[in-house]
Short mmCIF file of C-alpha atoms and ligand atoms in Angstrom, two decimals:
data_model
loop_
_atom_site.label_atom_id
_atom_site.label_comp_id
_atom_site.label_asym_id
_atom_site.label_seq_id
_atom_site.Cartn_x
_atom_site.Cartn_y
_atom_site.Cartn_z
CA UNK A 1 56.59 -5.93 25.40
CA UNK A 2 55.51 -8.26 28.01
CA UNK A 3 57.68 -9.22 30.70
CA UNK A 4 60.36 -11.72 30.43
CA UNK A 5 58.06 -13.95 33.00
CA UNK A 6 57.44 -17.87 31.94
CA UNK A 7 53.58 -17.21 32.48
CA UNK A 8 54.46 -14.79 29.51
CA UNK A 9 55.55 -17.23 27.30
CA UNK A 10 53.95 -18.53 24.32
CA UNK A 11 53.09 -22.06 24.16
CA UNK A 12 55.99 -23.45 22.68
CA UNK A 13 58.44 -21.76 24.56
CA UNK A 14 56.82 -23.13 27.95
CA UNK A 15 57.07 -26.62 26.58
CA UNK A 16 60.77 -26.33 25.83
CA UNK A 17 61.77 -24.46 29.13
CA UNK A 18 58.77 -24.05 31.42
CA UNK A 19 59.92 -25.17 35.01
CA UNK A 20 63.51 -25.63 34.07
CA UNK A 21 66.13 -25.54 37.17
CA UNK A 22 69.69 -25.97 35.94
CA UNK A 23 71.59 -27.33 38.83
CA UNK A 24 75.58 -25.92 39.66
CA UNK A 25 76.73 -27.83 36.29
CA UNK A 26 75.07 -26.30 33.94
CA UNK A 27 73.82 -29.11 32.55
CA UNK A 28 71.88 -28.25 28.95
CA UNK A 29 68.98 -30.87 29.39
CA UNK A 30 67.10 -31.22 32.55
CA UNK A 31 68.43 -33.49 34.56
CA UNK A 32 66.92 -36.75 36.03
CA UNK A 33 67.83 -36.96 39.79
CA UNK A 34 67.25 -40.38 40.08
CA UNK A 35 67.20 -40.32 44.25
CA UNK A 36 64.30 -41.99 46.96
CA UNK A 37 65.68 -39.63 49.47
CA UNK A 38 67.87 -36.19 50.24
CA UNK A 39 70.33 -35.44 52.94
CA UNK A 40 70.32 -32.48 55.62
CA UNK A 41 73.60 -30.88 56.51
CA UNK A 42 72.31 -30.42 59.85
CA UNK A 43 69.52 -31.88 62.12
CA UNK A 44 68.47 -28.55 62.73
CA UNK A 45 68.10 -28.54 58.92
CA UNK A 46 66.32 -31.23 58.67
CA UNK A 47 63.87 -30.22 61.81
CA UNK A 48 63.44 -27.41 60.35
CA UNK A 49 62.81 -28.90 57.06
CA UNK A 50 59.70 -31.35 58.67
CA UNK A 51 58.40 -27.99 60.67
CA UNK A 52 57.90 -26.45 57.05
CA UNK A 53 60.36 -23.68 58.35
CA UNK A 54 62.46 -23.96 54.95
CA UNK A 55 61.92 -25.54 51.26
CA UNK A 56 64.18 -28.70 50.92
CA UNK A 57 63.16 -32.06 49.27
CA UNK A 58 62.61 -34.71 51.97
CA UNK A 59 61.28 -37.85 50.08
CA UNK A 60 60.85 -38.69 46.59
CA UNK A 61 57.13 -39.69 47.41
CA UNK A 62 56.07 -36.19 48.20
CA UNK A 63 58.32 -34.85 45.80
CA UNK A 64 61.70 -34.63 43.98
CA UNK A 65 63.75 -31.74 41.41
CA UNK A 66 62.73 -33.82 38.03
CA UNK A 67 59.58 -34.31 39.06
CA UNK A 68 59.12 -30.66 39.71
CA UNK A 69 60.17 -29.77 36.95
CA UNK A 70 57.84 -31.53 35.51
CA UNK A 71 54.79 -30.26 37.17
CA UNK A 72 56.01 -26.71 36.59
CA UNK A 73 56.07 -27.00 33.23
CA UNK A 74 52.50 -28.93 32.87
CA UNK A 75 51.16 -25.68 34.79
CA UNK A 76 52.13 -22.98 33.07
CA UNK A 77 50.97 -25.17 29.52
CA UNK A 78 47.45 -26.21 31.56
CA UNK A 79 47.41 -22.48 32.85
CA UNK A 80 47.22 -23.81 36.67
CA UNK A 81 48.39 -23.06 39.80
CA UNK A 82 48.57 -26.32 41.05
CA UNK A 83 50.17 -29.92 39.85
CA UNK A 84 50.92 -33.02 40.68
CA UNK A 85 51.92 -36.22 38.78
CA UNK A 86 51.71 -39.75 39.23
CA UNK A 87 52.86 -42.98 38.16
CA UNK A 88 49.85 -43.68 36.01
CA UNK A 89 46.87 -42.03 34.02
CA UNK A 90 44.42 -44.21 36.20
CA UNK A 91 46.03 -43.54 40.07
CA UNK A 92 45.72 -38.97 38.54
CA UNK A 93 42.06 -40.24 37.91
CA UNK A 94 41.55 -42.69 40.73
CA UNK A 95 43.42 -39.89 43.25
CA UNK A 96 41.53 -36.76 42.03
CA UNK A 97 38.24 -38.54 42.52
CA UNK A 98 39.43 -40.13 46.33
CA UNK A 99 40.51 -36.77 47.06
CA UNK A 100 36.67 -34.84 45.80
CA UNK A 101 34.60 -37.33 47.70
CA UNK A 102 33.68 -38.94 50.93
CA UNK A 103 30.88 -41.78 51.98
CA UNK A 104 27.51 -40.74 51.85
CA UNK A 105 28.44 -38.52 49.06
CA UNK A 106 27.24 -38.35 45.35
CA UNK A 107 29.55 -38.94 41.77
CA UNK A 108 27.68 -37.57 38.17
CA UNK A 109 29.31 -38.99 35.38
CA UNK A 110 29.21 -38.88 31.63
CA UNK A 111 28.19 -42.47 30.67
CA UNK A 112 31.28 -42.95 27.72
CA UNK A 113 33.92 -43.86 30.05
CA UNK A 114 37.41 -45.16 29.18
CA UNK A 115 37.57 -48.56 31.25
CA UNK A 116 39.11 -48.58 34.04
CA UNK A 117 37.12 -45.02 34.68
CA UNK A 118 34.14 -46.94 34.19
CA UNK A 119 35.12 -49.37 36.85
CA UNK A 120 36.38 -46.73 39.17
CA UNK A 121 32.65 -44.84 39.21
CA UNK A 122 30.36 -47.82 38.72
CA UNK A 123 32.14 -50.48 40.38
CA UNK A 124 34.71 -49.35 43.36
CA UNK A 125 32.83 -45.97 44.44
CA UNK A 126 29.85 -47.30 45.21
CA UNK A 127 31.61 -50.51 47.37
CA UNK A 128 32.93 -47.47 49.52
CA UNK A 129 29.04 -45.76 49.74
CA UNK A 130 29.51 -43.44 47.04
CA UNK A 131 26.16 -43.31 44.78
CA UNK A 132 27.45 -42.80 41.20
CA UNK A 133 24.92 -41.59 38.37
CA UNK A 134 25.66 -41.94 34.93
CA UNK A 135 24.60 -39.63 32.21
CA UNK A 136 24.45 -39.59 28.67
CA UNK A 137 27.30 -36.96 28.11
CA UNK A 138 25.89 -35.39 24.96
CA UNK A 139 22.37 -34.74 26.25
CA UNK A 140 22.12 -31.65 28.65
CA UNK A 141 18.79 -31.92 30.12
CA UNK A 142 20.26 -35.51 31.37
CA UNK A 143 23.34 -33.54 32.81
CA UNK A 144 20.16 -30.61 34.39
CA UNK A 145 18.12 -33.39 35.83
CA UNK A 146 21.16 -35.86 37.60
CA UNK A 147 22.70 -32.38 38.94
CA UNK A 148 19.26 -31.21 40.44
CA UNK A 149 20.41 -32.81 43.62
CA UNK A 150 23.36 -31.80 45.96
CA UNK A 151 25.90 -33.79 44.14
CA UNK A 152 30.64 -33.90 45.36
CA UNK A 153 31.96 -34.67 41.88
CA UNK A 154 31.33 -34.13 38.17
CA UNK A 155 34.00 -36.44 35.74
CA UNK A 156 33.95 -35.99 32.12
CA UNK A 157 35.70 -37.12 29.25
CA UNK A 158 35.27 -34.94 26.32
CA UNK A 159 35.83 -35.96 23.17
CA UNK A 160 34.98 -39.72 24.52
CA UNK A 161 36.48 -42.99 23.65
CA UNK A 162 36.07 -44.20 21.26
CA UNK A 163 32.96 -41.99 19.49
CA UNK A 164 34.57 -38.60 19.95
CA UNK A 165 31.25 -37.51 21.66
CA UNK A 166 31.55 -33.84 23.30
CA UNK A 167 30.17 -32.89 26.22
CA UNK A 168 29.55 -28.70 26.76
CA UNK A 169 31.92 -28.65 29.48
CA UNK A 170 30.69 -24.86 30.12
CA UNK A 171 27.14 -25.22 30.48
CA UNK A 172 27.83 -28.61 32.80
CA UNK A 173 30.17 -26.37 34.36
CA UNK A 174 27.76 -24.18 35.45
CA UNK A 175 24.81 -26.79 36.62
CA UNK A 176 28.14 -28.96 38.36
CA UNK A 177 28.76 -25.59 40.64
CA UNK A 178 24.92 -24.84 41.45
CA UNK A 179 24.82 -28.74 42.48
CA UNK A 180 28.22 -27.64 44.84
CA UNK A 181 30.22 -30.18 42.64
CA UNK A 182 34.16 -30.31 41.53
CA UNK A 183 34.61 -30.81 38.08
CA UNK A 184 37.23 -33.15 36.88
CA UNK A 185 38.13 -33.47 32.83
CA UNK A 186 39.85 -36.20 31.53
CA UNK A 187 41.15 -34.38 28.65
CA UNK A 188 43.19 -37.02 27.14
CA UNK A 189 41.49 -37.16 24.01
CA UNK A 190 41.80 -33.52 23.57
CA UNK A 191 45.20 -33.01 24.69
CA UNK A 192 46.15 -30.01 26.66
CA UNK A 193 47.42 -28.22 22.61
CA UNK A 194 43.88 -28.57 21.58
CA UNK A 195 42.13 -27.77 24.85
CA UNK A 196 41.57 -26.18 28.21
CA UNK A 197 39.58 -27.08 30.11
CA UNK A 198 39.91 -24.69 33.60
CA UNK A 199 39.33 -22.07 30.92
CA UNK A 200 35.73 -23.12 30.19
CA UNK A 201 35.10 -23.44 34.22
CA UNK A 202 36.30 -27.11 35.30
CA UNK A 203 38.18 -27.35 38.40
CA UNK A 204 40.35 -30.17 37.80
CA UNK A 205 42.57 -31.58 34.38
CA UNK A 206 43.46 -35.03 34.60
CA UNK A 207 46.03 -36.42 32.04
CA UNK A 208 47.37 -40.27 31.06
CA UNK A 209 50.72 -38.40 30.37
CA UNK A 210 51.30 -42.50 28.60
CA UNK A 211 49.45 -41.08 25.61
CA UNK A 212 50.07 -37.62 23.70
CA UNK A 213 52.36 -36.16 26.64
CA UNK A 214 54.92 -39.14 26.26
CA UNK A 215 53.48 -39.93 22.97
CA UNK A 216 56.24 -42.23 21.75
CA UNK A 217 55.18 -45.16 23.64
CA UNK A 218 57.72 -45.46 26.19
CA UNK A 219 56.37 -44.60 29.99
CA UNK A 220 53.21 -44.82 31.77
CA UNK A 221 52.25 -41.67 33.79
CA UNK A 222 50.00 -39.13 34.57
CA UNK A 223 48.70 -35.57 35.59
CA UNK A 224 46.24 -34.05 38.11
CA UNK A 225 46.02 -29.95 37.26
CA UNK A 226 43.93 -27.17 39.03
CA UNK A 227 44.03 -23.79 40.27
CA UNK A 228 41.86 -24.88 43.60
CA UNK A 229 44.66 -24.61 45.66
CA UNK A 230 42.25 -25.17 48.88
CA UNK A 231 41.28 -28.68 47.27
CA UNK A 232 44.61 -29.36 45.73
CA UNK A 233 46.67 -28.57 49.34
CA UNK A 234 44.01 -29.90 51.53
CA UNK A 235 42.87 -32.67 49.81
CA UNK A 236 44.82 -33.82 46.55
CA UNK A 237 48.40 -33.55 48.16
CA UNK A 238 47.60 -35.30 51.57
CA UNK A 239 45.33 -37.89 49.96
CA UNK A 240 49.00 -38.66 46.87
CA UNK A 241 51.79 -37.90 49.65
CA UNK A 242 50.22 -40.57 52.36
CA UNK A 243 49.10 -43.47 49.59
CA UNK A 244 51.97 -42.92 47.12
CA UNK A 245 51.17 -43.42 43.23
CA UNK A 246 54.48 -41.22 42.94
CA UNK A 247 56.26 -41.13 39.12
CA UNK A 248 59.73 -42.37 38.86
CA UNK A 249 62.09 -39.82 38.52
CA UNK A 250 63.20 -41.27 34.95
CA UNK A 251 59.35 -41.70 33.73
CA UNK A 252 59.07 -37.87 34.66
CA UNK A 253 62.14 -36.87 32.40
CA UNK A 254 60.83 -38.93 29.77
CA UNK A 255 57.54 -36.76 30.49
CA UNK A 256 59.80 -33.69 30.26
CA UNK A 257 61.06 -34.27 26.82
CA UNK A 258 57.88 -35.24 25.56
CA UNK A 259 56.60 -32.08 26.22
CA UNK A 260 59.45 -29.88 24.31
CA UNK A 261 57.49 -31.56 21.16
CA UNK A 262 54.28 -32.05 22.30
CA UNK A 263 52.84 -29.13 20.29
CA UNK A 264 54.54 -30.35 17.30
CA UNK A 265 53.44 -33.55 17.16
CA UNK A 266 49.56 -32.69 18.31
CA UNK A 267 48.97 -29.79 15.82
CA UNK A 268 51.13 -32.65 13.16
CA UNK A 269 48.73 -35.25 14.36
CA UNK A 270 45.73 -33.69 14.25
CA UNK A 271 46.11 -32.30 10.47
CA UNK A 272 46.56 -35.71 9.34
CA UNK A 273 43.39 -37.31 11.17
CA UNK A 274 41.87 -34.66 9.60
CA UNK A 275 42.87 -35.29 6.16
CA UNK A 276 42.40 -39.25 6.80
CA UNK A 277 38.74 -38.26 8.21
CA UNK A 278 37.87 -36.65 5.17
CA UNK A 279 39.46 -39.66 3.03
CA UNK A 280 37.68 -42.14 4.80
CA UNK A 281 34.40 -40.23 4.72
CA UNK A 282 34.85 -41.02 0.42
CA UNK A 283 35.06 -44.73 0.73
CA UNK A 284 32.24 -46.84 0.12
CA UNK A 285 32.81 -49.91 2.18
CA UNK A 286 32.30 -47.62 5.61
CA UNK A 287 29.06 -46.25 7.30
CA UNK A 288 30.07 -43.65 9.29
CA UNK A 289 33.25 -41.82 10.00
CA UNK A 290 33.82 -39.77 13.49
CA UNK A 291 36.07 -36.84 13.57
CA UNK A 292 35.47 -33.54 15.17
CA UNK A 293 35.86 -30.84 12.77
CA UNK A 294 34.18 -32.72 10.11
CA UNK A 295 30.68 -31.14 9.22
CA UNK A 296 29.10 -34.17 9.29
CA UNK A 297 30.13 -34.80 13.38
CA UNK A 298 27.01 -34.48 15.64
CA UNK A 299 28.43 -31.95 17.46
CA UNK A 300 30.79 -30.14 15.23
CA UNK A 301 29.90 -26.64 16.05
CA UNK A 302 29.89 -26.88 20.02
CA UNK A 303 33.27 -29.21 19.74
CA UNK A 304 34.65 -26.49 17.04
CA UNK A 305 33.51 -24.13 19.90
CA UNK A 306 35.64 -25.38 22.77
CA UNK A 307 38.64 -26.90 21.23
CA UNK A 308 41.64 -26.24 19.26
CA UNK A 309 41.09 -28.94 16.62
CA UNK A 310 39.36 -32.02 16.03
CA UNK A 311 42.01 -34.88 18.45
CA UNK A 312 43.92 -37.39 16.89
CA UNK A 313 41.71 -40.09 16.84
CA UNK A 314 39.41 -41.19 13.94
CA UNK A 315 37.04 -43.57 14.24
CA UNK A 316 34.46 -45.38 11.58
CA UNK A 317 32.33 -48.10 10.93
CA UNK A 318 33.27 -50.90 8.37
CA UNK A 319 29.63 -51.90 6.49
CA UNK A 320 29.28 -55.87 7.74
CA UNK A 321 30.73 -56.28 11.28
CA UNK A 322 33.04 -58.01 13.18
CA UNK A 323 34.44 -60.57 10.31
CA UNK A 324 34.76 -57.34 7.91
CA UNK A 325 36.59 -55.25 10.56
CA UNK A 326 39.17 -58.17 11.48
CA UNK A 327 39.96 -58.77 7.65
CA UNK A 328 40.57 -54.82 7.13
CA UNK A 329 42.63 -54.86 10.48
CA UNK A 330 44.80 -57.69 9.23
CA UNK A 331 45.09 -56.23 5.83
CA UNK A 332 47.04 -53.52 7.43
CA UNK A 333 50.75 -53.31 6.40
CA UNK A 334 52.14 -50.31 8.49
CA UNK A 335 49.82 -48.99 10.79
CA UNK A 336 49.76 -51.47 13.89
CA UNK A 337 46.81 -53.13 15.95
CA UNK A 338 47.29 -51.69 19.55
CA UNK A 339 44.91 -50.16 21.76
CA UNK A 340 47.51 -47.76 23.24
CA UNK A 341 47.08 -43.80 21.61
CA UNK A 342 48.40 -40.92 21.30
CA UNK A 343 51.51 -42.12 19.75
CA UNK A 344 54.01 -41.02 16.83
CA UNK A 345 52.66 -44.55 15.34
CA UNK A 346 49.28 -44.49 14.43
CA UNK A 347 47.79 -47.78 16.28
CA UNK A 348 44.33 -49.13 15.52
CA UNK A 349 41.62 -51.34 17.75
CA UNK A 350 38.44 -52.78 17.62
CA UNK A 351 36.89 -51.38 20.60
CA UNK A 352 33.82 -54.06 20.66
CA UNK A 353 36.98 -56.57 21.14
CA UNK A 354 39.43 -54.96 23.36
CA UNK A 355 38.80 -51.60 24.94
CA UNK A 356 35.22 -52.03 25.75
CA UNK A 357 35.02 -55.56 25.51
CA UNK A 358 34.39 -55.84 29.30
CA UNK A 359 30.73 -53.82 28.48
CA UNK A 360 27.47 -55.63 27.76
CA UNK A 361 26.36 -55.85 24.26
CA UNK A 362 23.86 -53.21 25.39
CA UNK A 363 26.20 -50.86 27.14
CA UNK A 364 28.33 -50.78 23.60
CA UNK A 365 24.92 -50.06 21.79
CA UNK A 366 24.11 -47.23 24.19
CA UNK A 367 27.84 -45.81 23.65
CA UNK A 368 27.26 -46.14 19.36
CA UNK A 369 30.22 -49.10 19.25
CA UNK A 370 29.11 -51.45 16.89
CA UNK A 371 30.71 -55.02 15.95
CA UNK A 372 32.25 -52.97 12.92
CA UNK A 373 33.44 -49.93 14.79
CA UNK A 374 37.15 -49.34 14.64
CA UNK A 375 39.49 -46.08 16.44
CA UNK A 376 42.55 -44.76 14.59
CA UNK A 377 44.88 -43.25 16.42
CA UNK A 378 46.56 -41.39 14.09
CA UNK A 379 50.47 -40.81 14.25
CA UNK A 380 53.34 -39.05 12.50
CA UNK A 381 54.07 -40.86 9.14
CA UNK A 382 53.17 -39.01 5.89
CA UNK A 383 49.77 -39.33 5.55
CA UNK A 384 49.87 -40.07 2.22
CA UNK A 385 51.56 -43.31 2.90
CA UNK A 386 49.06 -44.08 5.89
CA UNK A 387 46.04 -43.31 3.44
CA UNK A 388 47.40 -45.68 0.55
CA UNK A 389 47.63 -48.46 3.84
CA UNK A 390 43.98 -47.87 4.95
CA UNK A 391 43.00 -47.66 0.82
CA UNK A 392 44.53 -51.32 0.75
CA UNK A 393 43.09 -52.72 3.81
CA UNK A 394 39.53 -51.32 3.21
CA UNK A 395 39.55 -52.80 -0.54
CA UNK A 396 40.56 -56.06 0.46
C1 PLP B 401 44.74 -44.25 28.80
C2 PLP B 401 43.67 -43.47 29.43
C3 PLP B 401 43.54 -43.43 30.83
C4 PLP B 401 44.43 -44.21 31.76
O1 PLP B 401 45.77 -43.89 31.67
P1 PLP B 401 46.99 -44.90 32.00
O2 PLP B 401 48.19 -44.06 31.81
O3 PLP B 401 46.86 -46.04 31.04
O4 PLP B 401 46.80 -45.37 33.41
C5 PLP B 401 42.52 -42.66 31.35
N1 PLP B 401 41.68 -41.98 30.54
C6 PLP B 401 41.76 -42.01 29.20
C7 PLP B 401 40.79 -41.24 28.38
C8 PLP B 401 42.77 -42.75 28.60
O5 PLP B 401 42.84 -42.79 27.26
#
């Protein structure tokens, strides 16, 4: 029998009581101290405190009890040493990339970028003298060639929004470390249930906690992971504690009890995109349909070979284009038109329109979004009931 240790515990036991610290009232659920600041019974204590001579909270910027909690338990699911979280997924992307790079220095990035990545890399980096070089994530001798060169950072987003490409985050792994580059994975699409990314040799997790980890549409927040304690103490914590994208208190709690179900509703999730997938893949009125762990993905075996499952989000091509796509959207009766994810409700959005509207009509063509491309984000109603809705919509 293995120890009695929380980095013992099976999954779902971590996500119900990872990080846990009951205060003197016994209190069943964690509970949200909802305080900017903490008092010192002495100012010794509190000298002390500032020397780093003992542990006490000082300031709910650098860090606070339901907060902690919080980043315990996102450790011992990520398998990490190290986490902090934030009050958004973009400042966890924005400060995990500040904290990898200076001027002068040199960003490699997987060319399928949720927005406001895409505007972090191509847009602010390179005001601050950052070159950024954009790759086409599914094409390795692309990844070989832009990492020939001394190169800071690697980001990746694996599967991608919204064409669930996969990038082999082991073999960039490997050509990222020979360039002397951190490797950051935005593994929203994924989820931390379906996979792990420091396992197949990144260096950094980044997380909109707003999606899967809240994933009942309530709070905004997010995660920076790693087990680089040098770059997580040295640069990570300095670079959060001093510009201050902190979580609330109450967004973190919300956080925490997303997580006691988090599994639940992932594994739930995924079994029913993967049931839609193969419904939609039947219907005559769409081109293509995206999904993972269907044979017919273009990289079903190396996805199948680093995750858990195929994500939560299908995505497909209505024959005609725009005018088609609208009319099916609006034909929709329970699933909703939002281009949040991740959430119990399955949500649905015309990428070419919303998400990636901002990109040229060439930029969408080199991503595969097409005037008839819609993402489902599929949620936790019965999926027979959600099939019967997209039947309706897609007949017209
Ligand atoms: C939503 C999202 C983000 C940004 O997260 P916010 O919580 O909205 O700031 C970053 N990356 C991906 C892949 C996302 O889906």
């Amino acid at each position: 029998m293995p120890e009695q240790k929380s980095d013992n515990w099976r999954t779902k036991t971590k996500l119900v009581r990872g990080g846990t610290m009951r205060s003197e009232f016994g209190e069943t659920s964690e509970a949200i101290y909802l305080t900017s600041g903490f008092v010192y019974d002495s100012a010794e204590q509190a000298e002390q405190t500032f020397l780093g001579e003992v542990d006490h909270y000082q300031y709910s910027r650098f860090a606070n009890p339901t907060v902690s909690m919080l980043e315990e338990r996102l450790c011992l699911l990520e398998g990490a040493t190290l986490c902090r979280t934030t009050a958004s997924g973009m400042s966890a992307v924005f400060g995990a990339l500040m904290a990898s790079v200076s001027a002068g220095d040199r960003v490699v990035a997987s060319r399928a970028l949720f927005g406001s990545n895409h505007f972090i890399i191509s847009e602010l980096l390179p005001r601050y003298g950052i070159t950024t070089v954009l790759v086409d994530g599914e094409n390795l001798d692309q990844w070989e060639e832009a990492l020939s060169q001394p190169t800071q950072a690697v980001f990746i987003e694996s599967p991608s929004n919204p064409n669930l490409g996969v990038v082999d985050l082991k073999a960039v792994s490997v050509l990222a470390h020979k360039s002397g580059a951190k490797v950051i994975i935005d593994n929203v699409f994924a989820t931390p249930i379906l996979q792990k990314p420091l396992e197949l040799g990144a260096d950094v997790v980044v997380y909109s906690a707003t999606k899967h980890i809240d994933g009942q549409g309530r709070c905004l927040g997010g995660a920076v992971l790693t087990s680089d304690e040098e770059w997580g103490n040295d640069k990570l914590v300095p670079f959060l504690r001093n510009t201050g994208p902190a979580i609330s208190p109450f967004n973190a709690w919300v956080m925490l009890k997303g997580l006691e179900t988090l599994e639940l509703r992932v594994t739930q999730m995924a079994e029913n995109a993967l049931t839609l997938a193969k419904f939609l893949e039947t219907r005559p009125e769409l081109s293509r349909v995206l999904y993972p762990s269907l044979k017919s993905h273009p990289q079903h075996d190396l996805a199948m070979s680093q995750m858990g499952g195929g994500s939560t989000i299908v995505t497909f091509d209505i024959k005609g284009g725009k005018k088609e796509a609208f009319a099916a959207l609006n034909r929709l009766q329970l699933i909703d038109i939002s281009n949040n994810l991740g959430d119990a409700k399955s949500l649905v959005t015309h990428p070419a329109t919303t998400t990636h509207s901002k990109l040229s009509e060439e930029e969408q063509t080199n991503l595969g979004i097409s005037a008839g491309t819609i993402r489902l984000s599929v949620g936790l109603e019965d999926v027979d009931d959600l099939m019967e809705d997209l039947a309706q919509a897609l007949a017209g």
